[in-house]
CSV table of N, CA and C in Angstrom, one decimal:
chain,number,residue,atom,x,y,z
A,1220,MET,N,220.7,46.6,66.4
A,1220,MET,CA,220.2,47.6,67.0
A,1220,MET,C,220.5,48.7,65.8
A,1221,TRP,N,219.2,49.3,65.7
A,1221,TRP,CA,219.0,50.5,64.9
A,1221,TRP,C,219.5,52.0,65.3
A,1222,MET,N,220.5,52.7,64.5
A,1222,MET,CA,221.0,53.6,65.3
A,1222,MET,C,220.8,55.1,64.0
A,1223,ASP,N,220.9,56.1,64.5
A,1223,ASP,CA,220.8,57.2,63.6
A,1223,ASP,C,221.6,58.3,64.0
A,1224,GLU,N,222.4,58.7,63.4
A,1224,GLU,CA,223.4,59.9,63.8
A,1224,GLU,C,222.4,61.1,64.2
A,1225,ARG,N,221.2,61.5,63.7
A,1225,ARG,CA,220.7,62.5,64.6
A,1225,ARG,C,219.9,62.1,65.7
A,1226,ALA,N,219.8,61.0,65.9
A,1226,ALA,CA,219.3,60.8,67.5
A,1226,ALA,C,220.0,60.0,68.3
A,1227,GLU,N,221.4,60.8,68.0
A,1227,GLU,CA,222.4,60.3,69.0
A,1227,GLU,C,223.1,61.8,69.9
A,1228,PHE,N,223.1,61.5,71.2
A,1228,PHE,CA,223.5,62.5,72.1
A,1228,PHE,C,224.9,62.3,72.3
A,1229,ALA,N,225.7,61.2,72.4
A,1229,ALA,CA,226.8,61.0,72.9
A,1229,ALA,C,227.3,59.8,72.2
A,1230,ASP,N,229.1,59.9,71.6
A,1230,ASP,CA,229.4,59.0,70.8
A,1230,ASP,C,230.7,58.9,71.5
A,1231,ALA,N,231.1,57.8,72.5
A,1231,ALA,CA,232.3,57.9,73.4
A,1231,ALA,C,232.7,59.0,73.9
A,1232,THR,N,231.7,60.0,74.3
A,1232,THR,CA,231.8,61.5,75.1
A,1232,THR,C,232.5,60.8,76.3
A,1233,ALA,N,233.4,62.0,76.4
A,1233,ALA,CA,234.1,61.7,78.0
A,1233,ALA,C,233.4,62.5,79.1
A,1234,ILE,N,233.4,61.8,79.9
A,1234,ILE,CA,232.7,62.1,81.2
A,1234,ILE,C,233.6,62.4,81.9
A,1235,THR,N,234.7,63.5,82.3
A,1235,THR,CA,235.3,64.0,83.3
A,1235,THR,C,234.7,65.4,83.6
A,1236,LEU,N,234.2,64.8,84.4
A,1236,LEU,CA,233.0,66.5,85.1
A,1236,LEU,C,233.1,66.2,86.8
A,1237,GLY,N,233.0,67.4,87.2
A,1237,GLY,CA,232.9,67.5,88.6
A,1237,GLY,C,231.8,67.2,89.3
A,1238,ALA,N,231.6,67.2,90.5
A,1238,ALA,CA,230.3,66.8,91.3
A,1238,ALA,C,229.0,67.8,90.7
A,1239,GLY,N,228.0,67.5,90.6
A,1239,GLY,CA,226.9,68.1,90.4
A,1239,GLY,C,226.2,67.6,88.9
A,1240,THR,N,225.5,68.6,88.1
A,1240,THR,CA,224.4,68.2,87.3
A,1240,THR,C,225.3,69.0,85.9
A,1241,ASN,N,225.6,68.1,85.1
A,1241,ASN,CA,226.1,68.5,83.5
A,1241,ASN,C,225.4,68.0,82.5
A,1242,LEU,N,225.3,68.6,81.2
A,1242,LEU,CA,225.0,68.2,80.2
A,1242,LEU,C,226.0,67.3,79.4
A,1243,ILE,N,225.8,66.1,79.0
A,1243,ILE,CA,226.6,65.2,78.6
A,1243,ILE,C,226.3,65.3,76.7
A,1244,GLY,N,227.7,65.6,76.1
A,1244,GLY,CA,227.2,65.6,74.5
A,1244,GLY,C,226.4,66.6,73.9
A,1245,ASP,N,225.3,66.0,72.9
A,1245,ASP,CA,224.5,67.0,72.4
A,1245,ASP,C,223.2,67.3,72.5
A,1246,VAL,N,222.8,68.0,72.4
A,1246,VAL,CA,220.9,68.3,72.4
A,1246,VAL,C,220.3,67.6,71.1
A,1247,MET,N,219.3,67.4,71.0
A,1247,MET,CA,218.6,67.0,69.9
A,1247,MET,C,217.1,68.4,69.7
A,1248,ASP,N,217.3,68.8,68.5
A,1248,ASP,CA,216.2,69.9,68.5
A,1248,ASP,C,215.2,69.2,67.9
A,1249,LEU,N,213.8,68.9,68.6
A,1249,LEU,CA,212.5,68.3,68.1
A,1249,LEU,C,212.1,69.3,67.0
A,1250,GLY,N,212.4,70.4,67.2
A,1250,GLY,CA,211.7,71.4,66.0
A,1250,GLY,C,210.3,72.2,66.9
A,1251,THR,N,209.8,71.3,67.7
A,1251,THR,CA,208.5,72.1,68.5
A,1251,THR,C,208.4,71.1,69.6
A,1252,ALA,N,207.8,71.1,71.0
A,1252,ALA,CA,207.4,70.2,71.7
A,1252,ALA,C,206.4,69.0,71.2
A,1253,ARG,N,206.7,67.9,71.4
A,1253,ARG,CA,205.7,67.2,70.6
A,1253,ARG,C,206.3,65.5,71.1
A,1254,ASP,N,205.2,64.5,70.9
A,1254,ASP,CA,205.4,63.2,71.4
A,1254,ASP,C,206.7,62.4,70.4
A,1255,ILE,N,207.6,62.1,71.3
A,1255,ILE,CA,208.7,61.4,70.4
A,1255,ILE,C,208.3,59.8,69.8
A,1256,GLY,N,208.7,60.0,68.6
A,1256,GLY,CA,208.2,58.6,67.9
A,1256,GLY,C,206.8,58.5,67.3
A,1257,GLN,N,206.1,59.7,67.7
A,1257,GLN,CA,204.8,59.9,66.9
A,1257,GLN,C,204.0,58.6,67.3
A,1258,GLY,N,203.8,57.9,68.5
A,1258,GLY,CA,202.8,56.9,68.9
A,1258,GLY,C,203.7,55.7,68.8
A,1259,HIS,N,205.0,55.7,68.5
A,1259,HIS,CA,205.5,54.6,68.6
A,1259,HIS,C,206.5,54.2,69.6
A,1260,PRO,N,207.0,53.1,70.2
A,1260,PRO,CA,207.7,53.1,70.7
A,1260,PRO,C,209.3,53.3,70.6
A,1261,THR,N,210.0,54.4,71.5
A,1261,THR,CA,211.2,54.7,71.3
A,1261,THR,C,212.2,54.5,72.5
A,1262,TYR,N,213.3,54.2,72.2
A,1262,TYR,CA,214.0,53.6,73.6
A,1262,TYR,C,215.5,54.6,73.9
A,1263,LEU,N,215.4,54.8,74.9
A,1263,LEU,CA,216.6,55.5,75.3
A,1263,LEU,C,217.8,54.6,75.9
A,1264,VAL,N,218.8,54.6,74.9
A,1264,VAL,CA,220.3,53.7,75.5
A,1264,VAL,C,221.6,54.4,75.9
A,1265,ILE,N,222.2,53.8,76.8
A,1265,ILE,CA,223.1,54.7,77.1
A,1265,ILE,C,224.1,53.2,77.6
A,1266,GLN,N,225.3,53.4,76.8
A,1266,GLN,CA,226.3,52.5,77.0
A,1266,GLN,C,227.7,53.0,77.5
A,1267,VAL,N,228.5,52.4,78.2
A,1267,VAL,CA,229.8,52.7,78.6
A,1267,VAL,C,230.8,52.5,77.8
A,1268,SER,N,231.2,53.5,77.2
A,1268,SER,CA,232.5,53.1,76.3
A,1268,SER,C,233.7,53.0,76.9
A,1269,THR,N,234.1,53.8,78.3
A,1269,THR,CA,235.4,53.8,78.6
A,1269,THR,C,234.9,53.6,80.2
A,1270,ALA,N,235.5,52.6,81.0
A,1270,ALA,CA,235.0,52.6,82.5
A,1270,ALA,C,235.2,54.1,83.1
A,1271,PHE,N,234.5,54.1,84.2
A,1271,PHE,CA,234.1,55.5,85.0
A,1271,PHE,C,235.5,55.4,86.4
A,1272,ALA,N,236.1,56.4,86.7
A,1272,ALA,CA,237.3,56.2,87.6
A,1272,ALA,C,237.0,57.6,88.3
A,1273,GLY,N,237.8,58.1,89.3
A,1273,GLY,CA,238.0,59.1,90.1
A,1273,GLY,C,236.8,59.6,90.7
A,1274,GLY,N,235.5,59.4,90.3
A,1274,GLY,CA,234.4,59.9,91.0
A,1274,GLY,C,233.7,58.7,91.9
A,1275,THR,N,232.6,59.1,92.7
A,1275,THR,CA,231.9,58.4,93.5
A,1275,THR,C,231.3,57.8,92.8
A,1276,ALA,N,229.8,58.2,91.8
A,1276,ALA,CA,228.7,57.7,91.4
A,1276,ALA,C,228.1,58.6,90.4
A,1277,MET,N,227.2,57.9,89.4
A,1277,MET,CA,226.8,59.1,88.6
A,1277,MET,C,225.3,58.6,88.5
A,1278,GLN,N,224.4,59.5,88.0
A,1278,GLN,CA,222.9,59.1,87.7
A,1278,GLN,C,222.8,59.9,86.2
A,1279,PHE,N,222.0,59.2,85.4
A,1279,PHE,CA,221.5,59.6,84.1
A,1279,PHE,C,220.3,60.0,84.0
A,1280,VAL,N,220.1,61.2,83.4
A,1280,VAL,CA,218.9,62.0,83.1
A,1280,VAL,C,218.3,62.1,81.9
A,1281,LEU,N,217.4,62.0,81.2
A,1281,LEU,CA,216.7,62.5,80.4
A,1281,LEU,C,215.9,63.5,80.7
A,1282,ALA,N,216.5,64.6,79.7
A,1282,ALA,CA,215.4,66.0,80.2
A,1282,ALA,C,215.3,66.9,78.8
A,1283,SER,N,214.4,67.7,78.8
A,1283,SER,CA,214.0,68.6,77.7
A,1283,SER,C,214.0,70.0,78.1
A,1284,ASP,N,214.2,71.0,77.3
A,1284,ASP,CA,214.1,72.3,77.8
A,1284,ASP,C,213.5,73.3,76.6
A,1285,ALA,N,213.1,74.5,77.0
A,1285,ALA,CA,212.8,75.3,75.8
A,1285,ALA,C,214.3,76.0,75.1
A,1286,GLN,N,215.1,75.7,75.7
A,1286,GLN,CA,216.4,76.5,75.2
A,1286,GLN,C,217.7,75.6,74.7
A,1287,ALA,N,218.5,75.4,73.9
A,1287,ALA,CA,219.5,74.3,73.4
A,1287,ALA,C,220.3,74.1,74.8
A,1288,ALA,N,220.7,75.0,75.5
A,1288,ALA,CA,221.9,74.8,76.5
A,1288,ALA,C,220.7,74.5,77.7
A,1289,ILE,N,220.6,73.2,77.7
A,1289,ILE,CA,219.5,72.8,78.9
A,1289,ILE,C,220.1,72.9,79.9
A,1290,THR,N,219.1,73.4,81.0
A,1290,THR,CA,219.3,74.0,82.0
A,1290,THR,C,219.4,72.8,83.0
A,1291,THR,N,220.5,73.0,84.4
A,1291,THR,CA,221.0,72.0,85.0
A,1291,THR,C,220.3,72.2,86.4
A,1292,ASP,N,219.6,73.1,86.5
A,1292,ASP,CA,219.0,74.0,88.1
A,1292,ASP,C,218.0,73.2,88.7
A,1293,GLY,N,217.5,72.3,87.9
A,1293,GLY,CA,216.1,71.9,88.5
A,1293,GLY,C,214.9,72.4,87.5
A,1294,THR,N,215.0,73.3,86.6
A,1294,THR,CA,213.8,73.9,86.1
A,1294,THR,C,213.3,73.2,84.5
A,1295,GLU,N,214.6,72.3,84.5
A,1295,GLU,CA,214.1,71.6,83.0
A,1295,GLU,C,213.4,70.5,83.3
A,1296,SER,N,212.4,69.9,82.3
A,1296,SER,CA,211.8,68.9,82.1
A,1296,SER,C,212.7,67.6,82.3
A,1297,ARG,N,212.1,67.0,83.2
A,1297,ARG,CA,212.9,65.4,83.5
A,1297,ARG,C,212.2,64.4,83.0
A,1298,HIS,N,212.1,63.6,82.1
A,1298,HIS,CA,211.5,62.4,81.8
A,1298,HIS,C,211.9,61.2,82.1
A,1299,TYR,N,213.4,60.8,82.4
A,1299,TYR,CA,214.0,59.8,83.0
A,1299,TYR,C,215.1,59.9,83.8
A,1300,LEU,N,214.9,59.3,84.9
A,1300,LEU,CA,215.9,59.3,85.9
A,1300,LEU,C,216.4,57.9,86.1
A,1301,SER,N,217.8,57.8,85.9
A,1301,SER,CA,218.4,56.5,86.2
A,1301,SER,C,218.6,56.3,87.6
A,1302,ASP,N,218.8,54.9,88.3
A,1302,ASP,CA,219.4,54.7,89.5
A,1302,ASP,C,220.7,55.5,89.6
A,1303,VAL,N,221.0,55.7,90.6
A,1303,VAL,CA,222.5,55.8,91.0
A,1303,VAL,C,223.4,54.9,91.0
A,1304,PHE,N,224.4,55.0,90.1
A,1304,PHE,CA,225.4,53.9,89.6
A,1304,PHE,C,226.9,54.4,90.3
A,1305,VAL,N,227.5,53.3,91.5
A,1305,VAL,CA,228.9,53.5,91.8
A,1305,VAL,C,229.6,53.5,90.7
A,1306,ASP,N,230.9,54.0,90.5
A,1306,ASP,CA,231.9,53.9,89.5
A,1306,ASP,C,232.3,52.2,89.2
A,1307,ALA,N,232.2,51.4,90.1
A,1307,ALA,CA,232.6,50.0,89.9
A,1307,ALA,C,231.8,49.5,88.9
A,1308,ASP,N,230.3,50.3,88.8
A,1308,ASP,CA,229.5,49.5,88.0
A,1308,ASP,C,229.5,50.1,86.8
A,1309,LEU,N,230.1,51.1,86.3
A,1309,LEU,CA,230.3,51.4,85.1
A,1309,LEU,C,231.5,51.2,84.6
A,1310,VAL,N,231.5,50.0,83.9
A,1310,VAL,CA,232.4,49.3,83.4
A,1310,VAL,C,232.0,49.4,82.2
A,1311,VAL,N,233.1,49.1,80.8
A,1311,VAL,CA,232.9,48.9,79.3
A,1311,VAL,C,231.9,47.8,79.4
A,1312,GLY,N,230.7,48.1,78.4
A,1312,GLY,CA,229.8,47.3,78.3
A,1312,GLY,C,228.6,47.4,79.2
A,1313,PHE,N,228.5,48.1,80.2
A,1313,PHE,CA,227.5,48.5,81.2
A,1313,PHE,C,226.5,49.2,80.3
A,1314,GLU,N,225.0,49.0,80.3
A,1314,GLU,CA,224.0,49.3,79.2
A,1314,GLU,C,222.9,49.5,80.0
A,1315,ILE,N,222.3,51.2,79.6
A,1315,ILE,CA,220.6,50.9,80.1
A,1315,ILE,C,220.1,51.4,78.9
A,1316,VAL,N,219.0,50.6,78.7
A,1316,VAL,CA,217.9,50.7,77.6
A,1316,VAL,C,216.5,50.8,78.3
A,1317,VAL,N,216.1,52.0,78.4
A,1317,VAL,CA,214.7,52.3,78.8
A,1317,VAL,C,213.7,52.7,77.6
A,1318,PRO,N,212.5,52.3,77.7
A,1318,PRO,CA,211.3,53.1,76.8
A,1318,PRO,C,211.4,54.6,77.3
A,1319,LEU,N,211.2,55.3,76.4
A,1319,LEU,CA,210.6,56.7,76.8
A,1319,LEU,C,209.3,56.9,77.2
A,1320,PRO,N,208.8,57.8,77.9
A,1320,PRO,CA,207.3,58.0,78.1
A,1320,PRO,C,206.7,58.9,76.9
A,1321,MET,N,205.7,58.8,76.8
A,1321,MET,CA,205.1,59.2,75.5
A,1321,MET,C,205.1,60.9,75.5
A,1322,GLY,N,205.2,61.3,76.7
A,1322,GLY,CA,204.8,62.7,76.8
A,1322,GLY,C,203.4,63.1,76.7
A,1323,ASP,N,202.5,62.3,77.0
A,1323,ASP,CA,201.1,62.4,77.1
A,1323,ASP,C,200.6,63.4,78.2
A,1324,VAL,N,200.1,64.5,77.9
A,1324,VAL,CA,199.8,65.5,79.2
A,1324,VAL,C,198.8,64.8,79.9
A,1325,ALA,N,197.6,64.3,78.9
A,1325,ALA,CA,196.4,63.6,79.7
A,1325,ALA,C,196.8,62.7,80.6
A,1326,ASN,N,197.5,61.8,80.7
A,1326,ASN,CA,198.2,61.1,81.5
A,1326,ASN,C,199.2,61.1,82.2
A,1327,SER,N,199.3,62.6,82.6
A,1327,SER,CA,199.8,63.3,83.8
A,1327,SER,C,201.7,62.7,83.5
A,1328,VAL,N,201.9,62.6,82.5
A,1328,VAL,CA,203.2,62.5,81.7
A,1328,VAL,C,204.0,64.1,81.6
A,1329,THR,N,205.1,64.5,82.1
A,1329,THR,CA,205.8,65.9,81.8
A,1329,THR,C,206.1,65.8,80.1
A,1330,PRO,N,205.4,66.6,79.5
A,1330,PRO,CA,205.3,66.8,77.7
A,1330,PRO,C,207.0,67.5,77.7
A,1331,TYR,N,207.2,66.8,76.6
A,1331,TYR,CA,208.8,67.1,75.9
A,1331,TYR,C,208.9,68.6,75.6
A,1332,GLU,N,209.8,69.1,75.9
A,1332,GLU,CA,210.3,70.5,75.2
A,1332,GLU,C,211.1,70.4,73.9
A,1333,ARG,N,211.0,71.5,73.2
A,1333,ARG,CA,212.0,71.5,72.0
A,1333,ARG,C,213.2,70.7,72.2
A,1334,TYR,N,213.9,71.2,73.1
A,1334,TYR,CA,215.3,70.4,72.9
A,1334,TYR,C,215.4,69.4,74.1
A,1335,LEU,N,215.8,68.4,73.6
A,1335,LEU,CA,216.0,67.0,74.4
A,1335,LEU,C,217.6,66.6,74.3
A,1336,GLY,N,218.1,66.3,75.5
A,1336,GLY,CA,219.4,65.9,76.1
A,1336,GLY,C,219.7,65.1,77.1
A,1337,VAL,N,220.8,64.3,77.5
A,1337,VAL,CA,221.2,63.5,78.6
A,1337,VAL,C,221.9,64.5,79.6
A,1338,LEU,N,221.8,64.4,80.7
A,1338,LEU,CA,221.9,64.8,81.9
A,1338,LEU,C,223.3,63.8,82.7
A,1339,GLY,N,224.0,64.7,83.5
A,1339,GLY,CA,224.7,63.4,83.9
A,1339,GLY,C,224.9,64.1,85.6
A,1340,VAL,N,224.4,63.3,86.6
A,1340,VAL,CA,224.4,64.1,87.9
A,1340,VAL,C,225.4,63.1,88.6
A,1341,GLY,N,226.7,63.9,89.0
A,1341,GLY,CA,227.9,63.1,89.2
A,1341,GLY,C,228.2,63.3,90.8
A,1342,THR,N,228.6,62.5,91.6
A,1342,THR,CA,229.0,62.7,92.8
A,1342,THR,C,230.7,62.5,92.8
A,1343,GLY,N,231.4,63.3,93.2
A,1343,GLY,CA,232.7,63.4,93.2
A,1343,GLY,C,233.4,63.8,92.0
A,1344,THR,N,234.7,64.0,91.6
A,1344,THR,CA,235.5,64.4,90.3
A,1344,THR,C,235.6,63.5,89.5
A,1345,HIS,N,234.9,62.8,88.5
A,1345,HIS,CA,235.7,61.9,87.6
A,1345,HIS,C,236.6,62.5,86.6
A,1346,THR,N,237.3,61.3,86.5
A,1346,THR,CA,238.8,61.5,86.2
A,1346,THR,C,238.8,61.2,84.4
A,1347,ALA,N,237.6,59.8,84.5
A,1347,ALA,CA,237.7,58.8,83.4
A,1347,ALA,C,236.1,58.3,83.3
A,1348,GLY,N,236.0,58.3,81.8
A,1348,GLY,CA,234.7,57.5,81.9
A,1348,GLY,C,234.3,58.1,80.3
A,1349,ALA,N,233.3,57.3,79.7
A,1349,ALA,CA,232.7,58.0,78.3
A,1349,ALA,C,231.6,57.0,78.0
A,1350,VAL,N,230.6,57.7,77.7
A,1350,VAL,CA,229.5,57.0,77.2
A,1350,VAL,C,229.1,57.2,75.7
A,1351,ASN,N,228.1,56.3,75.4
A,1351,ASN,CA,227.7,56.3,73.9
A,1351,ASN,C,225.9,56.6,74.2
A,1352,ALA,N,225.2,57.6,74.0
A,1352,ALA,CA,223.9,57.6,74.7
A,1352,ALA,C,223.0,58.3,73.0
A,1353,PHE,N,221.9,57.6,73.0
A,1353,PHE,CA,221.6,57.7,71.5
A,1353,PHE,C,219.8,57.0,71.9
A,1354,LEU,N,219.0,57.4,70.7
A,1354,LEU,CA,217.3,56.7,70.7
A,1354,LEU,C,217.5,56.0,69.4
A,1355,THR,N,216.5,54.8,70.0
A,1355,THR,CA,216.4,54.0,68.9
A,1355,THR,C,215.1,53.4,68.9
A,1356,PRO,N,214.6,53.0,67.8
A,1356,PRO,CA,213.3,52.4,67.6
A,1356,PRO,C,213.4,50.8,67.8
A,1357,ASP,N,214.5,50.4,68.0
A,1357,ASP,CA,214.9,48.9,67.9
A,1357,ASP,C,216.0,48.7,69.0
A,1358,PRO,N,215.6,48.7,70.1
A,1358,PRO,CA,216.7,48.2,70.9
A,1358,PRO,C,217.0,46.6,70.6
A,1359,LYS,N,218.2,46.3,71.0
A,1359,LYS,CA,218.7,45.1,71.1
A,1359,LYS,C,218.2,44.1,72.3
A,1360,GLY,N,217.3,43.0,71.7
A,1360,GLY,CA,216.8,42.4,72.9
A,1360,GLY,C,217.4,40.9,72.9
A,1361,TRP,N,217.9,40.3,71.9
A,1361,TRP,CA,218.6,38.9,71.7
A,1361,TRP,C,219.9,38.8,72.9
A,1362,ARG,N,219.8,37.6,73.4
A,1362,ARG,CA,220.7,37.2,74.6
A,1362,ARG,C,221.0,35.9,73.9
A,1363,SER,N,222.6,35.5,74.4
A,1363,SER,CA,222.6,33.9,74.0
A,1363,SER,C,222.6,33.4,75.5
A,1364,TYR,N,222.0,32.1,75.7
A,1364,TYR,CA,221.8,31.5,77.0
A,1364,TYR,C,222.6,30.3,76.7
A,1365,PRO,N,223.2,29.6,77.7
A,1365,PRO,CA,223.7,28.2,77.5
A,1365,PRO,C,222.6,27.2,77.4
A,1366,ASP,N,223.2,25.9,76.6
A,1366,ASP,CA,222.2,25.1,76.3
A,1366,ASP,C,221.2,24.7,77.7
A,1367,ALA,N,219.8,24.3,77.1
A,1367,ALA,CA,219.0,23.8,78.4
A,1367,ALA,C,218.8,24.7,79.2
A,1368,GLN,N,219.0,25.8,78.9
A,1368,GLN,CA,218.7,27.3,80.0
A,1368,GLN,C,217.5,28.0,79.2
A,1369,ASN,N,216.0,27.6,79.6
A,1369,ASN,CA,215.0,28.3,78.8
A,1369,ASN,C,214.6,29.6,79.6
């Protein structure tokens, strides 16, 4: 998998958050509102590096805003909203890989604003948990299968 430090939101960033919506890690300054990847597929990857505990559930959001401190009150532009995962699912090695929407206004997709980041929507107060979150043009797709299992 191809990674770039400047396309990274979180690197083993601790998620010890109370209930509600919170910004996780850093934001990416796109310089201007634009299509990410310039017409090439780009993927959001979120990996659990430390198992979640103490809370009940977590949902991840890729959001953008006109300000670097991305709002968490619902006025931010939301581009991806994950399923809600219970803490028992968020163990080391858990991974989400999703293609980003292109941000094409003509196709009724919410356009990207200048600052891009990942939000966590937590239920309960998480006392443990950490994630890696980044963008990549080349997600891993190779998987090992047992013999004779096509």
